[in-house]
XYZ file of C-alpha atoms in Angstrom:
651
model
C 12.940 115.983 -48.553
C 13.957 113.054 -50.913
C 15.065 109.594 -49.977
C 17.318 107.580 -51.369
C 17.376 103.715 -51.477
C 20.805 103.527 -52.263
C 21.823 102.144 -48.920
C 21.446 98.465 -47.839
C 19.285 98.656 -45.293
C 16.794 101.158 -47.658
C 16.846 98.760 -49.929
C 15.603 96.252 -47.563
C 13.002 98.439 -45.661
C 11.968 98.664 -49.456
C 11.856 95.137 -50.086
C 9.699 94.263 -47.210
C 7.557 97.074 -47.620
C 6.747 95.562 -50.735
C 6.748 91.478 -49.537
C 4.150 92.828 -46.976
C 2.158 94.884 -49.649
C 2.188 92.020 -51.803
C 0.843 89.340 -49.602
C -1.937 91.583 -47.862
C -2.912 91.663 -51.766
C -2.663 88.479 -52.102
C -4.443 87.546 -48.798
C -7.394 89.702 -49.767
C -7.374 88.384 -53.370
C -7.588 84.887 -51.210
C -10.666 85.655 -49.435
C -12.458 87.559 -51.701
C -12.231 84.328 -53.962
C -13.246 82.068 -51.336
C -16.344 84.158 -49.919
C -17.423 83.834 -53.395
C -16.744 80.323 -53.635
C -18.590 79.944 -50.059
C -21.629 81.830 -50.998
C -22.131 80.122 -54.553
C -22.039 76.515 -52.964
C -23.354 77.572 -49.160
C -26.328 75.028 -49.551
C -23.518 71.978 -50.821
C -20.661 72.729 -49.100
C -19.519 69.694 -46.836
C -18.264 69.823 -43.251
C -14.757 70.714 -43.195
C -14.934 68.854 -39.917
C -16.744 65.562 -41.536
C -14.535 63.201 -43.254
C -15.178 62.960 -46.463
C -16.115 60.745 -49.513
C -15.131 62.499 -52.871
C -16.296 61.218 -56.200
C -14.814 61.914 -59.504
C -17.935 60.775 -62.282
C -18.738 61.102 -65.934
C -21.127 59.177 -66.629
C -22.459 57.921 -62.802
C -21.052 54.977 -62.087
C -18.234 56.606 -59.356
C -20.963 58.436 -57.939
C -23.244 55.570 -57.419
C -20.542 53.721 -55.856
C -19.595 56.217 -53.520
C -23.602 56.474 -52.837
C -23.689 53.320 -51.813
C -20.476 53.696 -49.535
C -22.420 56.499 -48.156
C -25.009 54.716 -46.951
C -23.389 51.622 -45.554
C -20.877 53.466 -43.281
C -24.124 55.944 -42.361
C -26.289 53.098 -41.444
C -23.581 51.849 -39.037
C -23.818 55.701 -37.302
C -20.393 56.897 -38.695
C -20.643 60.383 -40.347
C -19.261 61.105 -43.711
C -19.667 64.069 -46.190
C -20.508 62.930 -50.025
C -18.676 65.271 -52.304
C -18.698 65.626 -55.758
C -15.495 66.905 -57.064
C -17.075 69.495 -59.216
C -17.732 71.417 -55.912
C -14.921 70.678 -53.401
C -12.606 72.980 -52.975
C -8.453 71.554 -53.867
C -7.117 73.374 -50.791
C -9.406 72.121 -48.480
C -7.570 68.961 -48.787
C -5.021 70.437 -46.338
C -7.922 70.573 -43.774
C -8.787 67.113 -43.837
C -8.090 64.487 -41.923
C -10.156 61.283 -43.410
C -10.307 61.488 -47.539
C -12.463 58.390 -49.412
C -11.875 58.615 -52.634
C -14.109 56.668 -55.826
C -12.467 58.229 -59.301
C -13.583 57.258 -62.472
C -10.564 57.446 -65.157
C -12.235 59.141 -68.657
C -10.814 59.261 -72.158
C -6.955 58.902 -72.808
C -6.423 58.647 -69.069
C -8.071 62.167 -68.126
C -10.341 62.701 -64.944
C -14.162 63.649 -65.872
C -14.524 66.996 -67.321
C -15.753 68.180 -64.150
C -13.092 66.691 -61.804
C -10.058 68.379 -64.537
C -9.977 71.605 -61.722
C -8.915 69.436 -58.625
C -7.306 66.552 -60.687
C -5.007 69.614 -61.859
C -4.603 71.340 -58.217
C -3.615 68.081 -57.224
C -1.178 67.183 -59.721
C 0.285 70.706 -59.766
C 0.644 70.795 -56.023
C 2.962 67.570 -55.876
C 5.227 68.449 -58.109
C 5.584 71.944 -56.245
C 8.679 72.348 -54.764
C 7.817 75.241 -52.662
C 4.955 72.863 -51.351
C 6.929 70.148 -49.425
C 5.973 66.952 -48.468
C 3.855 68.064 -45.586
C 0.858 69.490 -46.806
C -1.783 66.674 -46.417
C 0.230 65.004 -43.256
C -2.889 65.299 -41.323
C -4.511 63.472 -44.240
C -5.599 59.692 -43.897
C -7.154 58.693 -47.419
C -8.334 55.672 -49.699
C -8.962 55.498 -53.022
C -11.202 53.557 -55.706
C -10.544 53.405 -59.199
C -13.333 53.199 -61.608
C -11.801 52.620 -64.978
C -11.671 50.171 -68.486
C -8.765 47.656 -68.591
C -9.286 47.669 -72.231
C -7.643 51.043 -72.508
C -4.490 49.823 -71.834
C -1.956 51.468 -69.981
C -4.233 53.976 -69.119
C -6.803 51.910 -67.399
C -7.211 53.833 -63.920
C -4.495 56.167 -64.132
C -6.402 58.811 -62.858
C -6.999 56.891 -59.551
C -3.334 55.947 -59.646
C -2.097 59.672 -60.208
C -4.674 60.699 -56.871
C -2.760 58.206 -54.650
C 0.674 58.845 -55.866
C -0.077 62.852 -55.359
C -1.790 62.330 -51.541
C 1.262 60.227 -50.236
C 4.114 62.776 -52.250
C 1.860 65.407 -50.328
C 2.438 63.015 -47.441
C -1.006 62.091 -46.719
C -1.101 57.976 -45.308
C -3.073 55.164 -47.248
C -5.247 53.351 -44.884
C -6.330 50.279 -48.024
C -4.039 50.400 -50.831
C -5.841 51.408 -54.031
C -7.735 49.010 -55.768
C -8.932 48.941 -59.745
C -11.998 48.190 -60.461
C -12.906 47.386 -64.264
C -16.495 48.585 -65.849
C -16.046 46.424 -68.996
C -13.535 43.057 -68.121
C -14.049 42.877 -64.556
C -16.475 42.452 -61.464
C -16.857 45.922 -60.769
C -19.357 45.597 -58.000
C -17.415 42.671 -56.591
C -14.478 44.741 -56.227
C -15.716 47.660 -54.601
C -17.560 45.206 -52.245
C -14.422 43.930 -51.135
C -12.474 47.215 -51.155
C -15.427 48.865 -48.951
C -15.154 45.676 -46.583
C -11.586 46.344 -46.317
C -12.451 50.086 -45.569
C -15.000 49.537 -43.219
C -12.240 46.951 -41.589
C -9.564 49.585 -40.723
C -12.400 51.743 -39.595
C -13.417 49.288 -36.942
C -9.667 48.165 -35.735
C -8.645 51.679 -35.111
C -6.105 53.653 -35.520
C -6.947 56.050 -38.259
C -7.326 59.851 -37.090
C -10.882 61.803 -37.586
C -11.416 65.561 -36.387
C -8.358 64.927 -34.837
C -9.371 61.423 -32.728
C -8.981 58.219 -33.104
C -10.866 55.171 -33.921
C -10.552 52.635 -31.627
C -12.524 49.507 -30.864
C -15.096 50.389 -32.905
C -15.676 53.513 -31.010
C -15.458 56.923 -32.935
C -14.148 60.085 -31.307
C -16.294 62.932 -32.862
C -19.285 63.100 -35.117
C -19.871 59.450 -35.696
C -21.108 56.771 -33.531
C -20.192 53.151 -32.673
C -20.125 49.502 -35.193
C -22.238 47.219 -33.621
C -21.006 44.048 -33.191
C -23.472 42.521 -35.129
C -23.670 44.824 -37.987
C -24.033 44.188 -41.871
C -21.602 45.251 -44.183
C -23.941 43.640 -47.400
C -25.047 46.048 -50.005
C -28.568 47.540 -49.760
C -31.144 45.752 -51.438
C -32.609 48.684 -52.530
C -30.707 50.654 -55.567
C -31.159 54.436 -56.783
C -33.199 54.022 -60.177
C -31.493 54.926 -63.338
C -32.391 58.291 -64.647
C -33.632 56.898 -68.375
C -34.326 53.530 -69.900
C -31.285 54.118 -71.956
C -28.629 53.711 -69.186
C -24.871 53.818 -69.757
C -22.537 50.401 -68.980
C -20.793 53.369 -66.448
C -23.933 53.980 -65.118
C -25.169 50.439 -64.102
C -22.384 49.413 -62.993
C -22.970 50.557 -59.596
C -26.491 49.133 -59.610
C -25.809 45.699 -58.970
C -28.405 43.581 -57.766
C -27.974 42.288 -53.749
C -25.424 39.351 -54.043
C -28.227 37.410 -52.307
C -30.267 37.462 -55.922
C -27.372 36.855 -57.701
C -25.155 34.363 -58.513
C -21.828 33.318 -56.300
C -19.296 35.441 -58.408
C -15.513 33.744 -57.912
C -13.053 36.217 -56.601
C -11.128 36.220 -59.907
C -13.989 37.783 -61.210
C -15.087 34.258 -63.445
C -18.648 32.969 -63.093
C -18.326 28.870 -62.125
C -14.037 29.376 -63.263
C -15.394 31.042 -66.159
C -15.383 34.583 -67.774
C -18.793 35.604 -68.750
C -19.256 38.559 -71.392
C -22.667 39.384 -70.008
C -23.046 40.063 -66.652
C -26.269 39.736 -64.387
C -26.103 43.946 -64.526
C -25.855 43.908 -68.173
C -28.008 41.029 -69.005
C -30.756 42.885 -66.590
C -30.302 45.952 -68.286
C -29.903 44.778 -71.604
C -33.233 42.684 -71.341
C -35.526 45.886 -69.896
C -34.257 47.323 -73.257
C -36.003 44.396 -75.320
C -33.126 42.392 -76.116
C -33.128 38.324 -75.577
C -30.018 37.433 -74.204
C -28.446 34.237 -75.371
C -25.696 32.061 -74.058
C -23.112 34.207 -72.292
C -22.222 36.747 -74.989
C -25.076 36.848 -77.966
C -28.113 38.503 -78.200
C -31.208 39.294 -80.956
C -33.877 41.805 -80.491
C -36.908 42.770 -83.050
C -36.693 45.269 -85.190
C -39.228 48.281 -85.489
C -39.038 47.993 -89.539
C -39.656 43.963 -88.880
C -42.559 45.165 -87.223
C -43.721 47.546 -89.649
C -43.463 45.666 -92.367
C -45.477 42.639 -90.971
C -48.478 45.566 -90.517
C -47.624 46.302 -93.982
C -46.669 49.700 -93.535
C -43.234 49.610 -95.460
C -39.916 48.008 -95.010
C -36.144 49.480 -94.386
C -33.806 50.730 -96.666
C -32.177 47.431 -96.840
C -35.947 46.554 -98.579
C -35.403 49.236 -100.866
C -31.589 49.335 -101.598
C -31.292 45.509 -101.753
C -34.703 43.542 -102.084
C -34.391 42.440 -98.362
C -38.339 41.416 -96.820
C -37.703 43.246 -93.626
C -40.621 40.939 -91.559
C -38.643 38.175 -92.658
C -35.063 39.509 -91.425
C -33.704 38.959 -87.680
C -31.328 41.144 -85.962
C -29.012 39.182 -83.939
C -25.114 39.141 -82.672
C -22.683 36.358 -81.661
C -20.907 38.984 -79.437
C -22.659 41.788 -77.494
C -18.539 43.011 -77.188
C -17.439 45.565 -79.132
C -13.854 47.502 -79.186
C -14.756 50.866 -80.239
C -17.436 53.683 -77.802
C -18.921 55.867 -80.753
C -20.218 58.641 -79.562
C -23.791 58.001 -82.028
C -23.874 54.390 -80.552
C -27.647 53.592 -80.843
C -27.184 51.485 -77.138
C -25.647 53.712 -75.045
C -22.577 51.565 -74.394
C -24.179 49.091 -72.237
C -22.382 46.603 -73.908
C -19.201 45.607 -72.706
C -15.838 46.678 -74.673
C -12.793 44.503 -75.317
C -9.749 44.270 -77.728
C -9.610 40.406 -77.832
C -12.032 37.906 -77.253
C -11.768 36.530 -73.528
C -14.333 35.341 -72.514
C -16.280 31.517 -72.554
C -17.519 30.573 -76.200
C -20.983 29.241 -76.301
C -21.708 26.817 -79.684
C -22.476 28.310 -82.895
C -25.105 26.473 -83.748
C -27.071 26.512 -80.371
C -26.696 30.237 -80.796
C -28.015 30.235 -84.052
C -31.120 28.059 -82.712
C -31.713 29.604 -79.314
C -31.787 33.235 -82.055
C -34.327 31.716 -83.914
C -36.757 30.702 -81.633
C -36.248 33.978 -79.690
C -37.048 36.148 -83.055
C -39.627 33.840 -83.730
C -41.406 33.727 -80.498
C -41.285 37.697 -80.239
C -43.219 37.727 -84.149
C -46.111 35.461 -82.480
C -46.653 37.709 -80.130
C -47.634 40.274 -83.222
C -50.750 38.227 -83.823
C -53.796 40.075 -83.707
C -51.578 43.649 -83.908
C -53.713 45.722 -86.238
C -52.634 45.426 -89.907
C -50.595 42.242 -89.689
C -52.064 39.221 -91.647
C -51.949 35.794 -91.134
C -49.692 35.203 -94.403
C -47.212 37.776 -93.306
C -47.703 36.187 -89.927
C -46.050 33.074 -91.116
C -43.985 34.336 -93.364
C -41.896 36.295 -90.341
C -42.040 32.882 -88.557
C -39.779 31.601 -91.192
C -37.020 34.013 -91.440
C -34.998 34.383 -94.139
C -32.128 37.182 -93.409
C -30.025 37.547 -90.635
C -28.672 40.901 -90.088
C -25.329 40.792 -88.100
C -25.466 44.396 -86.891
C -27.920 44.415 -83.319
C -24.533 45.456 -81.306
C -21.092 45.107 -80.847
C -18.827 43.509 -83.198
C -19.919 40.314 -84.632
C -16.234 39.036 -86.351
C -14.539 39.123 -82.750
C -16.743 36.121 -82.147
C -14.236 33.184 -83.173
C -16.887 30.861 -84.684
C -17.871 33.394 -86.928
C -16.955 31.491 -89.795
C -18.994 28.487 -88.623
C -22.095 30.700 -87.071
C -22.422 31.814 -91.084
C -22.047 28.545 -92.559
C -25.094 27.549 -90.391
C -27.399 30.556 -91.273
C -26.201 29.546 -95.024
C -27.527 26.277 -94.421
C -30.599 27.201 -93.362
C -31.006 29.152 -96.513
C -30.658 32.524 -94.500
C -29.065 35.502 -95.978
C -25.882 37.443 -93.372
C -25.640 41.186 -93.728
C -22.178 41.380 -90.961
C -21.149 44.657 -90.036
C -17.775 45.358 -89.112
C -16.215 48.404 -87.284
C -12.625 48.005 -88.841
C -10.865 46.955 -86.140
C -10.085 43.534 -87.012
C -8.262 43.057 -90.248
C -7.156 39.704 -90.298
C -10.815 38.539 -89.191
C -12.016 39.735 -92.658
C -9.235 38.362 -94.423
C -10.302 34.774 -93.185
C -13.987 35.445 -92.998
C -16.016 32.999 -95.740
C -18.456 34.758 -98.303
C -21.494 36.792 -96.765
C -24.171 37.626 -99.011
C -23.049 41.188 -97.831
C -20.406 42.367 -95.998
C -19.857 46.305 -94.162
C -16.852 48.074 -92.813
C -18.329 51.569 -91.043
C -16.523 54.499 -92.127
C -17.436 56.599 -89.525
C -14.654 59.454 -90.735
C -12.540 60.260 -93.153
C -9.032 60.996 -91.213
C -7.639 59.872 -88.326
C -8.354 62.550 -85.953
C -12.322 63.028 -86.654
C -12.248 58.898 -86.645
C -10.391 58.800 -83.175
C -13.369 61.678 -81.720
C -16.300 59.900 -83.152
C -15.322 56.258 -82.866
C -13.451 56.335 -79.583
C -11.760 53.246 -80.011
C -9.795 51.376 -77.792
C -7.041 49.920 -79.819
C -4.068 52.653 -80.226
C -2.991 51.710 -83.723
C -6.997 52.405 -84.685
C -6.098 54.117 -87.416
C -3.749 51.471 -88.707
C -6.460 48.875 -88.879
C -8.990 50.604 -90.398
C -6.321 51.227 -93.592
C -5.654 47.296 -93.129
C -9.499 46.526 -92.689
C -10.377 48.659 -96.146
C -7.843 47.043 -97.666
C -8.928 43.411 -96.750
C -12.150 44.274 -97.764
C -10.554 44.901 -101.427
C -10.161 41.283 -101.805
C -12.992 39.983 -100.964
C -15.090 38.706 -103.940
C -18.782 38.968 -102.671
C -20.909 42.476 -102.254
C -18.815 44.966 -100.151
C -20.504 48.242 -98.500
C -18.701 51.198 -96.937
C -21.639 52.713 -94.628
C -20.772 56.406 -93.978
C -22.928 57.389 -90.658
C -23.263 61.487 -91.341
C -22.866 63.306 -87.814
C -23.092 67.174 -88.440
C -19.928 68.780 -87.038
C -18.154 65.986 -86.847
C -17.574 64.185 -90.277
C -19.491 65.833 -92.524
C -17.111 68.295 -94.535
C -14.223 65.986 -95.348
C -15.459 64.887 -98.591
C -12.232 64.707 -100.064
C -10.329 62.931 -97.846
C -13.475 60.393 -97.538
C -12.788 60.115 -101.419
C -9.668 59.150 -101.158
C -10.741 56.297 -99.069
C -12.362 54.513 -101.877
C -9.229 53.617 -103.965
C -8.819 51.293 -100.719
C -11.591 48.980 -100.645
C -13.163 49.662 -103.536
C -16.676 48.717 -102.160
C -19.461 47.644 -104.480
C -21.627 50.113 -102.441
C -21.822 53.461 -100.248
C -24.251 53.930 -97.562
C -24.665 57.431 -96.966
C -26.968 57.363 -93.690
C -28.046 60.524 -91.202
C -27.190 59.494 -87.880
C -30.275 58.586 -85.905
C -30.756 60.482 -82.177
C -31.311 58.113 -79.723
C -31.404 60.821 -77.047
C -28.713 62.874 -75.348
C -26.406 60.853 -72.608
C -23.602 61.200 -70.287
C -21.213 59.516 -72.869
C -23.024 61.199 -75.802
C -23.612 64.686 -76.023
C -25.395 64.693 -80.034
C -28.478 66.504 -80.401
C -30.778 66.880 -82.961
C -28.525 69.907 -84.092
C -26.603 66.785 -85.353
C -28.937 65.287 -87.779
C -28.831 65.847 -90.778
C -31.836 66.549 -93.311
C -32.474 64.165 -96.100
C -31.542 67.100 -97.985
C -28.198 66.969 -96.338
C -27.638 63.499 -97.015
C -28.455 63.438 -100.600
C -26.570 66.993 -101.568
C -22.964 64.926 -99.530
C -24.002 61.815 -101.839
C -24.167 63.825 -104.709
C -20.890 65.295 -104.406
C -18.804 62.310 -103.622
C -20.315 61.012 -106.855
C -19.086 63.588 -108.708
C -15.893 63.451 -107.202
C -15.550 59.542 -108.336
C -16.488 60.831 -112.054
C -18.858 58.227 -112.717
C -16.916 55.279 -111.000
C -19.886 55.597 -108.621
C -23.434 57.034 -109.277
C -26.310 57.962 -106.976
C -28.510 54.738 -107.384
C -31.010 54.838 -104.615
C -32.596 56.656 -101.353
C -35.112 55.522 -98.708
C -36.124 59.024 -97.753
C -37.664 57.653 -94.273
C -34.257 56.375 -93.093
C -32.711 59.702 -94.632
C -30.320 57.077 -96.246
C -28.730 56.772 -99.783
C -27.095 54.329 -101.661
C -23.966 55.059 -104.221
C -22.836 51.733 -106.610
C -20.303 50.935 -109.211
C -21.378 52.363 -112.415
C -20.039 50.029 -114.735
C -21.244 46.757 -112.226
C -24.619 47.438 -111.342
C -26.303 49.374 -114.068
C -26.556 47.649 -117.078
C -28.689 49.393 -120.121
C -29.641 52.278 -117.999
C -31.243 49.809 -115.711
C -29.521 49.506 -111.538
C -29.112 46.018 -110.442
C -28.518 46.418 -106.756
C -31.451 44.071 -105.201
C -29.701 40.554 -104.747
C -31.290 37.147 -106.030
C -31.108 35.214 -102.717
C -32.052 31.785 -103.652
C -29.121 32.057 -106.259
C -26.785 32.815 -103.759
C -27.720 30.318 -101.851
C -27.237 27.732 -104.908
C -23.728 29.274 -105.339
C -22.492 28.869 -101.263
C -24.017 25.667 -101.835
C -21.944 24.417 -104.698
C -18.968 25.373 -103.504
C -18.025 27.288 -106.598
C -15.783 30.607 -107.184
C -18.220 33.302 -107.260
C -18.692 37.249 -107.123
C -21.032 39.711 -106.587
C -22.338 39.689 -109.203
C -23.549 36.679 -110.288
C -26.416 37.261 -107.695
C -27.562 40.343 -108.444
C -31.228 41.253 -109.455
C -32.762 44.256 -110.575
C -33.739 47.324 -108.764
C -37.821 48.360 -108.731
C -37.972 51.958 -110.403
C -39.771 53.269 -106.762
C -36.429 52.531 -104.994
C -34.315 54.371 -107.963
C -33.075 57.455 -106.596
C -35.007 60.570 -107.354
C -38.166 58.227 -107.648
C -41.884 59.958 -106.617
C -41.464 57.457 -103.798
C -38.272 57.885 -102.406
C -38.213 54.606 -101.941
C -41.071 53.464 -100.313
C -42.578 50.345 -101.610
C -46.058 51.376 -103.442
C -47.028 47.748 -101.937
C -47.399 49.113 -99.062
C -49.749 50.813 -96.854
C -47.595 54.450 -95.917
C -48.674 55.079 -92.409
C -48.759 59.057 -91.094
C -48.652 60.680 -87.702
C -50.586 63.959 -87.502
C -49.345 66.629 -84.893
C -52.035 66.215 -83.422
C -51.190 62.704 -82.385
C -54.423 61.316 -85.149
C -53.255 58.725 -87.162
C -54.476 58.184 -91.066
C -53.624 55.712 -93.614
C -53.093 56.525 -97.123
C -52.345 54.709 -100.175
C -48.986 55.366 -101.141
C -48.657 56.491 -105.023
């Protein structure tokens, strides 16, 4: 017997047959997928019936916040699931009834790289036509933003997109959404105020929960009843961070009480002003060793300051340019900086900024409050083991000031003045500049030596590693090389080697010179400061001296003896490139700098370049030297696998 579908109604029997085939498929599809998802996360699943709190994090600091939400509305007896958004199922959101929502907005406006699977549900869904408007109409939500208003237009659009979706999916705001900013902003303030405004509605009623209401304080369900007498003040005890080395994200949540702190204004301005360091950073920043000063600078010790006042060998700044590293303070005007590399040695918990806006302490009490800082940290070296009394005083009398601790140094708009006063004092400036602010070096006054970081070669690889905020980054950097062309005293690129990220553009890193036309090229292997949320480097990163010296080699060939392989410091897995024809003279490299001469020369007030204070280079800092440029003056100081230390003379 055949059949034929020829007829309407066939055709139609047909049809269903296979609508009804299709969604049983479909339906079973459907549950397989969510049994699995059920049994993977049985132990972390929330309630459906709980209302939830739902945190989007990268780096912590949305997380801690909604932690600390957590526990206030659970120590007034009302009964929330915390969710992370890596585990909570998108289509759940159609179940629920009371949504909290802390999102943290990442890089270029994305969500965290866990939070991309419901961030794209969500934004998917409300543009769905077949959807409607109805889906979440049981849904009563708020949201938090957690997010950088340096980044521009982007500054918590991932919190904005969240909102914007749960009302088109008709879900009703209880507390419009508010922005809180990590770097610019009170971010604790702000979610203080936006939980208070929370816990507000919560109280007044009004606002449906497992399908009751909240009224007079009373909820209908899981939770229990606001006292009338209850406090809505932060705990006074905070999670600890995980590390030493914490992320600006991550502290940001971990506020001190407001009762140990000073009475922040609403406008987010300490006493009417901005400050650049806030009592989170400052704490956070000090437990790392670094002296605050003022309201945005800051100087900390160095390790090579301390081993060379033991006498166990300087830096490669010793070795490439003469520089007595127990006589040499590292210090900043501004702890700000407007790039987030991802090899940043302090784990971004300084804040970021395109401009300077905040208050401007005096250049020369910085300059004096730096002093006695570094000074008062190389007394307490006394009686270390290997440090002498002569090196002893000679650290208390520094004579180089290395503009590099943090940040960026020429946002700081008494820059010009800050170096004038160092210069006075007969103290050398080594500034470092991430090439963001051209017209600053164009109107910045001699330095003894002055950096741009050349952290890549094209715009791409410089946008991954450097992260910056500005959006015509790549712009400025041309403009910032360029600048640095006309600038008469010693000029460095420093190229910061990250392997597999800038390290096989050799070319196009070539072509870069023409621009500037430094007097030198660091070539340095990035250092690991350990693995964190906002950096994922390893040591599968670093490069091997080896490394460093075989990339030096072949951008010197590529410059066909404009430049020439003129020194190494094998400890810092760093290597110096210079102008032939400027710095070697008769076979013999003049890269060490004659500081009391350049002194005389700021001094006078004459014309002069780099190289009428140049000096001549020690053969054990030459490159391909037995010492690899470690100073045969000093004691070379081994660590045995073992953990047994010996001292050896170095050859």
């Amino acid at each position: 017997m055949s059949i034929s579908f020829s007829s309407l109604p066939a055709r139609l029997t047909l049809l269903a047959l296979f609508s009804a085939t299709t969604f049983y498929c479909f339906y079973k599809s459907r549950r397989l997928r969510n049994l699995k998802f059920s049994l993977s996360n049985r132990f972390s699943n929330p309630n459906p019936k709980k209302p939830k709190i739902v945190f989007l994090s990268q780096t912590g600091t949305s997380k801690t916040l909604a932690q600390r939400l957590h526990e206030l509305l659970s120590s007034n007896d009302v009964a929330f699931d915390l969710v992370d958004s890596k585990s909570y199922e998108p289509e759940d959101l159609a179940k629920e009834t009371l949504v909290l929502v802390v999102a943290s907005t990442w890089e270029d406006g994305k969500p965290p790289s866990g939070s991309n699977f419901l961030a794209t549900w969500l934004s998917e869904t409300a543009t769905d036509f077949r959807v409607g408007s109805l889906l979440l109409s049981r849904c009563r939500f708020a949201v938090f933003g957690v997010g950088s208003r340096a980044y521009g237009e982007t500054f918590n659009a991932v919190a904005r997109d969240f909102a914007a979706q749960m009302k088109a999916l008709g879900a009703a705001e209880i507390v419009p959404m508010w922005e809180g900013d990590v770097d610019g902003g009170n971010l604790d303030e702000d979610f203080e105020i936006w939980s208070g405004k929370v816990v507000g509605v919560l109280k007044g009623g009004g606002v449906l929960e497992n399908g009751g209401v909240l009224e007079n304080g009373v909820v209908d369900g899981d939770g229990g009843e606001f006292g009338n007498d209850s406090s809505f003040e932060d705990s006074d005890e905070e999670s600890e961070p995980e590390s030493e080395i914490v992320d600006l994200e991550d502290i940001a949540g971990k506020a001190p009480s407001r009762k140990n702190v000073a009475v922040v204004e609403s406008n987010g301005k300490l006493n009417g002003k901005k400050e650049m360091v806030t009592p989170v950073i400052r704490a956070n920043l000090t437990k790392q060793g670094y002296k605050i000063i003022g309201s945005h600078s800051g100087v900390k010790i160095c390790r090579w300051t301390k081993s060379q006042l033991r006498g166990r060998g300087g830096c490669y700044k010793h070795s490439f340019y003469g520089i007595e590293s127990h006589r040499c303070m590292e210090a900043t005007p501004s702890l700000a900086c407007a790039n987030k590399c991802v090899f940043c040695w302090r784990h971004h918990t300084n804040p970021v900024a395109k401009s300077w806006q905040w208050e401007m302490d005096d250049p020369v009490e910085i300059v004096n409050s730096a002093i006695d800082l570094h000074t008062n940290m190389i007394k307490q070296m006394k009686g270390v083991p290997g440090v002498t009394l002569e090196r002893l005083n000679e650290g208390l009398s520094p004579r180089h000031c290395a503009l590099s601790l943090v940040g960026e140094p020429i946002m700081y708009p008494e820059i010009n003045t800050l170096v004038d006063e160092l210069h006075k004092r007969r103290i050398s400036t080594f500034l470092v500049t991430n090439a963001q602010f051209p017209d600053k070096i164009k109107s910045l006054r001699p330095i003894t030596q002055l950096y741009v970081s050349v952290d890549a070669a094209t715009k791409d690889s410089l946008k991954a590693i450097d992260r910056p905020l500005f959006g015509d980054f790549w712009e400025r950097f041309i403009d910032s090389l360029t600048a640095l062309k006309e600038k008469h005293q010693r000029t460095v690129y420093r190229l910061t080697l990250v392997k597999g990220w800038n390290t096989e553009d050799i070319d196009a890193y070539f072509k870069l010179f023409s621009i500037g036309e430094p007097d030198f090229i660091e070539i340095k292997g990035v250092t690991y400061c350990g693995s964190s949320a906002t950096s994922k480097l390893t040591m599968e990163n670093v490069p091997w001296h080896a490394d460093v010296k075989a990339f030096s080699e072949t951008l010197s060939l590529k410059s066909q003896g404009e430049y020439e392989v003129a020194c190494e410091h094998a400890h810092s897995c760093c290597v110096l490139l210079a102008k032939t024809k400027k710095f070697k003279i008769d076979g013999q490299w003049y890269t060490w700098i004659d500081y009391e001469k350049f002194h005389d020369l700021v001094a006078s007030g004459s014309t002069f370049d780099s190289t009428d204070y140049m000096a001549a280079t020690p053969s054990w800092a030459v490159y391909g030297a037995e010492e690899s440029g470690f100073d045969p003056a000093q004691l070379r100081f081994k660590k045995e696998r073992h953990h047994k230390s010996t001292r050896v003379q170095s050859s």
